XYZ file of C-alpha atoms in Angstrom:
639
model
C 104.962 24.628 -92.949
C 107.144 22.222 -90.994
C 105.114 19.490 -89.273
C 106.531 17.618 -86.285
C 107.169 13.953 -86.803
C 104.723 11.695 -84.991
C 105.456 8.148 -83.953
C 103.858 5.681 -86.373
C 101.561 3.244 -84.552
C 98.750 2.550 -87.090
C 100.347 2.426 -90.561
C 101.664 4.802 -93.213
C 98.308 5.836 -94.725
C 97.014 6.854 -91.312
C 100.239 8.714 -90.572
C 99.946 10.767 -93.746
C 96.306 11.553 -93.011
C 97.064 12.666 -89.441
C 100.032 14.784 -90.525
C 97.792 16.656 -92.972
C 95.010 17.238 -90.426
C 97.275 18.153 -87.497
C 99.032 20.756 -89.637
C 95.753 22.610 -90.272
C 93.673 21.838 -87.135
C 92.914 25.134 -85.327
C 89.277 24.794 -84.346
C 86.986 22.358 -82.641
C 85.435 21.567 -86.040
C 88.821 20.596 -87.447
C 89.449 18.422 -84.413
C 86.124 16.659 -84.952
C 87.042 16.081 -88.622
C 90.284 14.458 -87.510
C 88.440 12.238 -85.080
C 85.960 11.114 -87.730
C 88.739 10.509 -90.251
C 90.651 8.489 -87.671
C 87.572 6.417 -86.986
C 87.032 5.634 -90.634
C 90.698 4.950 -91.346
C 90.937 2.577 -88.381
C 87.930 0.631 -89.552
C 85.982 1.389 -86.362
C 82.356 0.462 -86.868
C 80.184 3.506 -87.216
C 83.206 5.787 -87.745
C 83.299 9.356 -86.466
C 83.218 8.303 -82.751
C 85.362 9.739 -79.966
C 89.103 9.207 -79.786
C 90.233 6.169 -77.832
C 91.029 6.898 -74.155
C 94.751 6.177 -74.555
C 95.138 8.038 -77.886
C 98.515 9.885 -77.882
C 99.697 8.360 -74.578
C 102.601 5.957 -74.369
C 101.946 2.672 -72.630
C 103.141 2.958 -68.960
C 105.036 0.285 -67.162
C 103.759 -0.921 -63.742
C 106.569 0.991 -61.980
C 105.647 4.246 -63.648
C 101.977 3.728 -62.867
C 102.868 3.177 -59.176
C 105.000 6.336 -59.142
C 102.223 8.355 -60.736
C 99.730 7.097 -58.165
C 102.153 7.955 -55.331
C 102.618 11.534 -56.505
C 98.886 12.029 -57.079
C 98.342 11.200 -53.391
C 101.550 12.598 -51.846
C 101.639 16.049 -53.442
C 98.214 17.241 -52.153
C 98.947 15.837 -48.693
C 102.385 17.442 -48.504
C 101.012 20.774 -49.728
C 98.322 20.729 -47.060
C 100.889 19.850 -44.406
C 103.112 22.747 -45.444
C 100.197 25.166 -45.341
C 99.276 23.985 -41.829
C 102.867 24.361 -40.610
C 103.142 27.845 -42.078
C 99.916 28.861 -40.321
C 100.942 27.464 -36.935
C 104.598 28.583 -37.137
C 104.618 32.120 -38.563
C 107.938 33.782 -39.285
C 109.236 35.858 -36.412
C 110.675 38.294 -38.917
C 108.764 39.202 -42.009
C 110.456 38.672 -45.369
C 109.778 42.339 -46.025
C 110.646 44.488 -43.013
C 107.834 46.481 -41.420
C 110.082 49.452 -40.609
C 112.877 51.260 -42.354
C 116.059 51.643 -40.316
C 116.360 54.989 -38.501
C 118.826 56.376 -41.036
C 116.348 55.853 -43.872
C 113.453 57.174 -41.803
C 115.466 60.316 -41.164
C 116.261 60.665 -44.870
C 112.591 60.176 -45.749
C 111.618 62.914 -43.301
C 113.950 65.297 -45.109
C 112.063 64.609 -48.329
C 108.566 64.408 -46.814
C 108.406 66.303 -43.499
C 105.821 65.503 -40.857
C 102.709 67.665 -41.061
C 100.834 66.372 -37.999
C 100.459 68.837 -35.137
C 101.257 67.629 -31.628
C 99.148 69.101 -28.809
C 99.601 68.661 -25.066
C 96.747 67.313 -22.941
C 95.441 70.734 -21.866
C 95.511 72.090 -25.389
C 97.716 74.967 -24.227
C 100.781 74.176 -26.356
C 101.284 72.692 -29.803
C 104.030 72.093 -32.343
C 104.402 70.667 -35.844
C 107.908 69.187 -35.941
C 109.113 68.313 -39.459
C 110.985 65.369 -37.944
C 108.767 63.040 -35.898
C 109.974 59.524 -35.128
C 108.680 56.697 -32.955
C 111.521 54.317 -32.062
C 110.771 50.872 -30.687
C 114.216 49.871 -29.430
C 117.144 51.422 -27.644
C 119.353 50.934 -30.706
C 116.870 52.902 -32.804
C 116.940 55.765 -30.300
C 120.727 55.777 -30.443
C 120.711 55.753 -34.251
C 118.216 58.628 -34.509
C 120.304 60.725 -32.115
C 123.495 59.889 -34.007
C 122.041 61.073 -37.319
C 120.560 64.226 -35.782
C 123.859 65.088 -34.080
C 125.805 64.640 -37.315
C 123.431 67.028 -39.037
C 123.388 69.569 -36.214
C 119.624 69.106 -35.804
C 117.387 68.478 -32.799
C 115.188 65.614 -31.603
C 113.335 66.320 -28.381
C 112.368 63.199 -26.358
C 108.621 63.155 -25.671
C 106.279 61.060 -23.562
C 102.503 61.266 -23.223
C 102.242 65.028 -23.705
C 100.663 65.580 -20.285
C 102.965 68.378 -19.122
C 100.911 71.579 -18.854
C 103.854 73.625 -20.137
C 104.455 71.416 -23.188
C 108.083 70.876 -22.168
C 108.403 67.863 -24.481
C 107.150 69.653 -27.597
C 109.475 71.057 -30.226
C 108.969 72.747 -33.578
C 112.209 71.154 -34.824
C 112.071 67.422 -34.109
C 110.440 64.987 -31.687
C 111.361 61.454 -30.633
C 108.161 59.911 -29.228
C 108.838 56.945 -26.941
C 105.359 55.412 -26.757
C 106.506 52.343 -28.699
C 109.009 51.433 -25.979
C 106.544 50.205 -23.365
C 107.716 46.785 -22.205
C 108.211 45.351 -18.727
C 111.666 43.822 -19.186
C 112.334 42.018 -15.906
C 111.000 41.449 -12.399
C 113.296 40.724 -9.439
C 111.092 39.971 -6.440
C 114.107 39.213 -4.258
C 115.426 42.761 -4.738
C 111.921 44.237 -5.111
C 112.999 45.851 -8.372
C 111.644 45.869 -11.916
C 113.193 47.070 -15.166
C 111.006 48.746 -17.773
C 111.338 50.625 -21.021
C 110.907 54.339 -20.479
C 107.791 54.602 -22.652
C 105.585 52.370 -20.505
C 102.637 54.256 -19.026
C 102.126 54.316 -15.284
C 98.735 52.577 -15.274
C 99.959 50.060 -17.830
C 102.891 49.250 -15.551
C 100.604 48.938 -12.532
C 98.522 46.407 -14.466
C 101.645 44.484 -15.513
C 102.937 44.360 -11.938
C 99.648 43.225 -10.398
C 100.033 39.522 -11.347
C 103.409 39.583 -9.574
C 101.840 41.009 -6.415
C 103.804 44.255 -6.823
C 103.080 47.946 -7.319
C 104.829 51.312 -7.394
C 105.602 53.059 -4.128
C 103.524 56.106 -5.008
C 101.369 57.505 -7.794
C 100.783 60.999 -9.122
C 97.260 62.329 -9.715
C 97.222 61.216 -13.360
C 98.372 57.738 -14.361
C 98.740 58.243 -18.116
C 102.303 59.533 -17.853
C 105.148 57.502 -19.236
C 107.757 56.448 -16.692
C 110.435 58.455 -18.476
C 108.463 61.689 -18.370
C 107.169 61.047 -14.853
C 110.667 60.915 -13.402
C 112.443 63.358 -15.723
C 110.213 66.277 -14.681
C 110.268 65.376 -10.973
C 106.609 64.369 -10.643
C 105.321 63.333 -7.234
C 102.432 61.750 -5.390
C 101.422 62.517 -1.827
C 102.677 61.249 1.490
C 104.773 63.164 3.990
C 107.149 60.215 4.450
C 107.270 59.157 0.782
C 109.729 60.764 -1.675
C 108.857 62.002 -5.184
C 108.665 59.449 -7.993
C 112.239 59.982 -9.202
C 113.540 58.451 -5.980
C 112.020 55.118 -7.064
C 114.598 54.940 -9.893
C 117.643 52.893 -8.800
C 119.208 52.533 -12.248
C 118.729 53.818 -15.783
C 120.089 53.655 -19.307
C 120.625 56.894 -21.163
C 121.057 57.214 -24.939
C 123.212 60.273 -25.527
C 124.331 62.034 -28.709
C 127.868 62.385 -27.339
C 128.700 58.997 -25.793
C 126.060 56.624 -27.087
C 124.244 54.486 -24.521
C 125.465 54.629 -20.933
C 124.279 52.805 -17.811
C 123.906 54.776 -14.593
C 123.144 53.797 -11.007
C 124.253 54.567 -7.476
C 127.216 52.265 -8.160
C 127.956 53.460 -11.711
C 128.614 57.204 -11.837
C 126.391 58.076 -8.831
C 126.692 61.871 -9.235
C 125.606 61.784 -12.872
C 122.944 59.182 -12.045
C 121.217 61.392 -9.482
C 121.470 64.405 -11.758
C 120.106 62.490 -14.759
C 117.019 61.202 -12.900
C 115.521 64.704 -13.020
C 117.110 66.428 -16.001
C 114.009 66.985 -18.233
C 115.622 65.228 -21.209
C 118.592 67.573 -21.563
C 121.343 64.966 -21.077
C 119.922 62.372 -23.454
C 116.990 60.009 -23.811
C 116.223 57.689 -20.915
C 115.505 54.348 -22.583
C 115.221 52.067 -19.532
C 114.649 52.467 -15.821
C 115.051 50.056 -12.944
C 112.477 50.917 -10.296
C 112.091 50.108 -6.637
C 108.670 48.518 -6.039
C 106.605 47.469 -3.033
C 104.070 44.699 -2.369
C 100.678 45.388 -3.908
C 98.362 46.710 -1.222
C 94.914 48.111 -0.609
C 94.209 51.523 0.845
C 91.281 52.882 2.814
C 90.529 56.418 1.657
C 88.566 58.742 3.921
C 87.267 62.097 2.694
C 85.848 64.799 4.943
C 85.629 68.580 5.124
C 87.053 70.948 7.714
C 87.425 74.677 8.235
C 90.858 76.317 7.874
C 90.910 76.765 11.664
C 90.277 73.044 12.205
C 93.028 72.218 9.745
C 95.522 74.362 11.653
C 94.692 72.685 14.962
C 95.116 69.178 13.574
C 97.582 69.664 10.734
C 100.804 68.274 12.227
C 99.031 65.292 13.770
C 97.302 64.476 10.500
C 100.588 64.633 8.603
C 102.284 62.348 11.100
C 99.461 59.806 11.354
C 98.496 59.321 7.696
C 100.530 57.599 5.002
C 98.886 59.684 2.273
C 97.147 63.011 2.820
C 96.176 66.036 0.763
C 94.097 69.180 1.221
C 91.815 70.766 -1.350
C 91.200 74.416 -0.439
C 88.091 75.921 -2.023
C 88.629 79.690 -2.499
C 85.981 82.119 -1.242
C 84.579 79.457 1.104
C 85.349 78.263 4.621
C 85.852 74.717 3.361
C 88.958 72.566 3.086
C 88.556 69.032 1.765
C 90.818 66.564 3.584
C 91.623 63.256 1.866
C 93.610 60.569 3.694
C 94.594 57.068 2.572
C 96.105 54.316 4.699
C 96.622 50.555 4.515
C 94.115 48.629 6.641
C 95.501 47.771 10.065
C 93.606 44.469 10.144
C 91.153 42.364 8.115
C 88.380 43.572 10.412
C 89.173 47.209 9.625
C 89.191 46.443 5.900
C 85.816 44.708 6.138
C 84.323 47.580 8.126
C 85.575 50.088 5.547
C 84.076 48.058 2.718
C 80.733 48.039 4.512
C 80.896 51.824 4.953
C 81.665 52.249 1.256
C 78.704 50.063 0.333
C 76.316 52.182 2.424
C 77.217 55.865 1.839
C 75.507 58.505 3.944
C 74.314 60.400 0.852
C 73.291 58.768 -2.421
C 75.471 59.604 -5.423
C 72.741 61.493 -7.312
C 72.059 63.718 -4.292
C 75.666 64.830 -3.842
C 75.632 67.104 -6.889
C 72.294 68.737 -6.044
C 73.693 72.238 -5.387
C 75.792 72.165 -8.559
C 72.838 70.972 -10.638
C 70.510 73.632 -9.216
C 73.019 76.354 -9.997
C 73.416 75.038 -13.540
C 69.653 74.797 -14.023
C 69.438 78.481 -13.121
C 71.594 79.458 -16.105
C 70.964 76.654 -18.596
C 67.625 75.099 -17.608
C 64.354 75.311 -19.499
C 60.796 74.024 -19.278
C 61.742 71.135 -21.526
C 64.936 70.390 -19.615
C 64.598 71.578 -16.009
C 67.700 69.650 -14.838
C 70.287 69.886 -17.651
C 73.064 68.705 -15.335
C 71.452 65.351 -14.573
C 73.941 62.531 -15.046
C 76.998 64.784 -14.962
C 79.829 64.275 -12.491
C 80.875 67.022 -10.099
C 83.928 67.923 -12.191
C 81.847 68.043 -15.374
C 79.318 70.304 -13.678
C 82.076 72.585 -12.435
C 83.498 72.893 -15.955
C 80.169 73.765 -17.591
C 79.221 76.125 -14.766
C 82.438 78.109 -15.006
C 81.931 78.485 -18.749
C 78.261 79.481 -18.301
C 76.632 82.487 -16.647
C 78.881 85.541 -16.267
C 81.879 83.392 -17.243
C 85.102 82.014 -15.744
C 86.684 85.422 -15.061
C 83.864 86.851 -12.962
C 85.100 86.400 -9.389
C 81.605 86.619 -7.885
C 80.314 83.908 -10.221
C 83.339 81.689 -9.566
C 82.679 82.114 -5.832
C 79.109 80.829 -6.357
C 80.399 77.813 -8.257
C 82.964 77.171 -5.521
C 80.237 77.320 -2.853
C 78.200 74.717 -4.743
C 81.290 72.539 -5.048
C 81.923 72.838 -1.306
C 78.389 71.555 -0.740
C 79.183 68.597 -2.995
C 82.264 67.683 -0.959
C 80.334 67.852 2.306
C 77.805 65.405 0.899
C 80.500 63.233 -0.701
C 82.386 62.705 2.555
C 82.877 59.030 3.200
C 85.035 55.967 2.677
C 86.474 54.275 -0.379
C 88.530 51.065 -0.592
C 90.767 49.956 -3.444
C 94.237 49.088 -4.630
C 96.775 51.878 -4.217
C 96.962 52.677 -7.945
C 93.173 53.123 -7.985
C 92.909 55.229 -4.830
C 95.786 57.665 -5.319
C 94.559 59.016 -8.656
C 92.497 62.196 -8.892
C 89.978 63.538 -11.405
C 91.637 66.796 -12.382
C 88.769 68.025 -14.536
C 88.954 69.444 -18.044
C 91.584 71.413 -19.929
C 93.316 73.883 -17.688
C 96.168 76.187 -16.874
C 98.025 75.123 -13.755
C 100.984 76.353 -11.735
C 102.535 74.183 -9.035
C 105.358 75.130 -6.699
C 107.288 73.253 -4.026
C 109.213 74.335 -0.939
C 110.647 72.807 2.211
C 108.428 72.942 5.282
C 110.799 71.528 7.893
C 114.034 69.504 8.133
C 112.049 66.702 9.751
C 108.375 65.810 10.014
C 108.845 64.205 13.416
C 110.441 67.377 14.786
C 107.191 69.312 14.298
C 105.019 69.771 17.381
C 101.231 69.327 17.168
C 99.483 72.678 16.937
C 102.654 74.499 15.862
C 102.573 77.074 13.085
C 104.036 75.645 9.889
C 105.325 77.251 6.688
C 102.928 75.322 4.455
C 99.782 76.678 6.110
C 101.324 80.142 6.288
C 101.839 79.912 2.523
C 98.162 79.020 2.098
C 97.070 81.962 4.264
C 99.181 84.291 2.125
C 97.868 82.783 -1.106
C 94.212 83.090 -0.072
C 94.841 86.682 1.028
C 96.340 87.554 -2.381
C 93.379 85.944 -4.155
C 90.917 88.014 -2.136
C 92.959 91.218 -2.340
C 93.309 91.021 -6.133
C 89.756 89.746 -6.741
C 91.134 86.757 -8.649
C 88.592 84.403 -10.200
C 90.288 81.482 -8.459
C 88.578 78.190 -9.211
C 88.647 75.144 -6.967
C 90.735 73.426 -5.824
C 93.971 74.821 -4.495
C 95.625 71.417 -4.155
C 98.131 70.910 -1.330
C 100.286 67.780 -1.014
C 103.461 66.696 0.760
C 106.454 64.439 0.141
C 109.733 63.738 1.830
C 112.997 64.838 0.228
C 114.661 63.542 -2.938
C 118.383 62.939 -3.455
C 118.060 64.179 -7.063
C 119.641 67.656 -6.959
C 117.221 69.075 -9.541
C 114.088 67.750 -7.846
C 111.822 70.561 -6.592
C 111.868 68.593 -3.318
C 115.635 68.099 -3.190
C 116.632 67.390 0.393
C 117.383 64.757 2.988
C 115.158 61.677 3.343
C 113.742 63.100 6.606
C 112.878 66.536 5.234
C 109.265 67.575 4.658
C 108.261 69.353 1.445
C 104.968 70.911 0.392
C 103.543 71.172 -3.135
C 100.808 73.742 -3.903
C 98.900 73.998 -7.181
C 96.674 76.800 -8.486
C 94.398 76.417 -11.463
C 92.097 78.010 -14.024
C 89.890 75.952 -16.345
C 89.743 76.621 -20.067
C 86.393 76.997 -21.859
C 86.103 75.732 -25.451
C 85.568 79.127 -27.133
C 88.839 80.612 -28.506
C 88.075 84.159 -27.318
C 87.302 83.013 -23.776
C 90.380 80.757 -23.742
C 92.565 83.715 -24.650
C 91.025 85.836 -21.886
C 91.480 83.066 -19.302
C 95.085 82.622 -20.435
C 95.845 86.309 -19.865
C 94.152 86.235 -16.460
C 96.046 83.129 -15.398
C 99.379 84.697 -16.326
C 98.553 87.640 -14.072
C 97.530 85.195 -11.315
C 100.778 83.232 -11.571
C 102.890 86.374 -11.624
C 101.492 87.251 -8.188
C 102.509 83.812 -6.909
C 105.928 83.994 -8.563
C 106.850 87.472 -7.367
C 105.181 87.739 -3.948
C 105.147 84.196 -2.568
C 107.856 82.090 -4.185
C 110.828 84.231 -3.091
C 109.429 84.485 0.450
C 109.207 80.691 0.813
C 112.181 79.829 -1.431
C 109.794 77.888 -3.634
C 110.567 76.355 -7.010
C 108.388 75.448 -9.973
C 107.318 71.917 -10.759
C 109.391 71.435 -13.932
C 106.330 70.420 -15.983
C 104.538 73.622 -14.949
C 107.206 76.241 -15.545
C 106.151 78.275 -18.569
C 109.112 79.351 -20.705
C 110.159 79.605 -24.338
C 108.027 79.937 -27.448
C 104.288 79.896 -26.887
C 104.592 80.535 -23.154
C 103.693 84.211 -23.257
C 106.662 84.898 -21.006
C 109.004 87.617 -22.212
C 112.779 87.496 -22.053
C 112.637 90.381 -19.592
C 110.402 88.297 -17.340
C 112.782 85.339 -17.623
C 115.682 87.554 -16.629
C 113.857 89.294 -13.781
C 111.797 86.445 -12.302
C 112.621 82.954 -13.509
C 116.405 82.731 -13.769
C 117.117 84.412 -10.407
C 114.666 82.045 -8.701
C 116.207 78.998 -10.407
C 119.694 80.146 -9.472
C 118.650 80.591 -5.845
C 117.241 77.076 -5.655
C 119.448 75.106 -8.047
C 122.616 77.108 -8.694
C 125.242 74.330 -8.216
C 122.978 71.639 -9.685
C 122.311 73.641 -12.856
C 126.034 74.307 -13.236
C 126.699 70.551 -12.989
C 123.941 69.866 -15.517
C 125.566 72.207 -18.023
C 128.995 70.597 -17.507
C 127.667 67.109 -18.160
C 125.596 68.306 -21.108
C 128.754 69.672 -22.741
C 129.991 66.063 -22.918
C 126.799 64.046 -23.357
C 124.942 66.420 -25.694
C 127.340 69.182 -26.749
C 125.132 70.408 -29.606
C 121.898 70.372 -27.611
C 120.423 67.677 -29.858
C 117.846 66.723 -27.204
C 116.954 70.308 -26.370
C 114.191 72.692 -27.377
C 113.178 76.312 -27.075
C 111.999 75.498 -23.529
C 115.379 74.123 -22.432
C 117.155 77.036 -24.120
C 115.079 79.477 -22.081
C 115.455 77.598 -18.787
C 119.098 76.433 -18.746
C 120.614 78.185 -21.748
C 121.876 77.031 -25.133
C 124.331 74.160 -25.492
C 127.987 75.106 -26.137
C 128.010 73.770 -29.727
C 124.334 74.230 -30.482
C 123.438 73.705 -34.133
C 126.928 72.565 -35.094
C 127.171 69.180 -36.881
C 128.972 66.641 -34.717
C 131.610 64.219 -36.009
C 130.660 60.734 -34.851
C 127.585 61.306 -32.773
C 128.652 58.540 -30.370
C 127.257 55.081 -30.156
C 127.925 51.882 -31.956
C 130.047 50.255 -29.264
C 127.421 49.081 -26.821
C 127.507 50.185 -23.211
C 130.086 52.734 -22.218
C 130.948 54.046 -18.827
C 129.351 57.375 -18.077
C 132.523 59.405 -18.020
């Protein structure tokens, strides 16, 4: 065995002895033998003691000792400093990316399709798209659309899933925009803000509050995303306030055909107005610039009136109140009137706050009639008041599902009467910021149909006490409910807006025009068999509205409440006989323009679905792979 040469420091006999021991030393015992031998050979008294401290170490010069001391101190300090810096200055971009690029995500979806089922808020529509993506940037949206177009496949843009008709759902592919929820800029001089399309309405209201700003109007529910809110033509209430799409003064649209384009009243104004309400058929709205107003409080007053009282005061109430809505309660003589106005003075605001603090009827007493009715069908000796602690809407939901059930008109009339009693007791005043006041508790899962029609060319042209088309519509609707013994639950919600310049808005018209929106509803119980029965009954209910009332008043569907396509229960014969003629009567030229622009912006119908196919028809090159799929060159003019 070859033994390394050791430097000789203690003589040849010691060197030979160490060479022999080092060649065979493998255990602690052998090491001890070496130490003892070294002690004896060196003539150390007592022999066999420990090795000298400097055994095997070369003698260091003063310079080397200083360097060693420096590094013993410096290295721990520098390591600690680097750890502190890394903790306080994290990398903005991870060394390993958190997300694959869209092209790889798309490829992965081909290998491992999505298996999660998407369900709309009411639980009335669902889909399991094999391709489900959640982009976080405009460039990702553009890339996803480019890949889908090249493959001849579809990606339907989707928001919060609140639309009762599930218009954003698709069994082919979905592009969910919830990750694009940023407030991008605030321009207080212009009173405009720019947001990503996936920001939710309440989230935006909270982001605007520190700037002293808010949206001009709010719909009943504030969980919508801005993109979906405007694309389906949603609205709030206020006879002199337009629908929400009119708040959009500019937008960016990611299209399969031309990439990303910017639109406004200055850039392609015709396409801009058409694209504001186009239900995602021209591309994916990625950004919107919105007109905003100063943040303000509202005083809400709620009271009940008879239909006769409403008719006497209707025009005056519309003209005097900034926000107003009626809640008709079928099979009763009660109409709930809700108004909301900014305080005229600090004194008026203070007086309203005092009224709110001292309501005429305590909260627990307002639901007494509803609770008594529920106790009659669900109470027991152990639980005589099972509805205690429930809200009025919760009590209504459980009552309709209890007793004879939600399709027994006599039982529904009893529930409605108890609800009317609640509203009489709940009359009073409420004060809050506009985004808090204008919302509405819509209750549980439901089927809903809402239609809109023009009441008059001008609100100011109406004379107090005059007969108006909106109240005539309500008389006709209530008569049909009674005639057909419909189990019509409360409320029949009636609201108003001014006109919108978007040609596909259900309230398309001049800024001075007055438009009415009427919604009918049926609530869904949890049991599958009862849900199916309610669904069938609601379809019969809506067919009466669609065939007997809508043509008479030239009404159109709220786009989020028009049932069509797979899962809607509407046959092709019904589409041909009822829906398409009504749409052509209201939107003929606008729908023709939409199809022309779609042929350029989305020729293969990449952003479409079964719903869009049923409503506006298939795209000219539907399902055909596209060459370039647009994009890649930044902004392009919307040609």
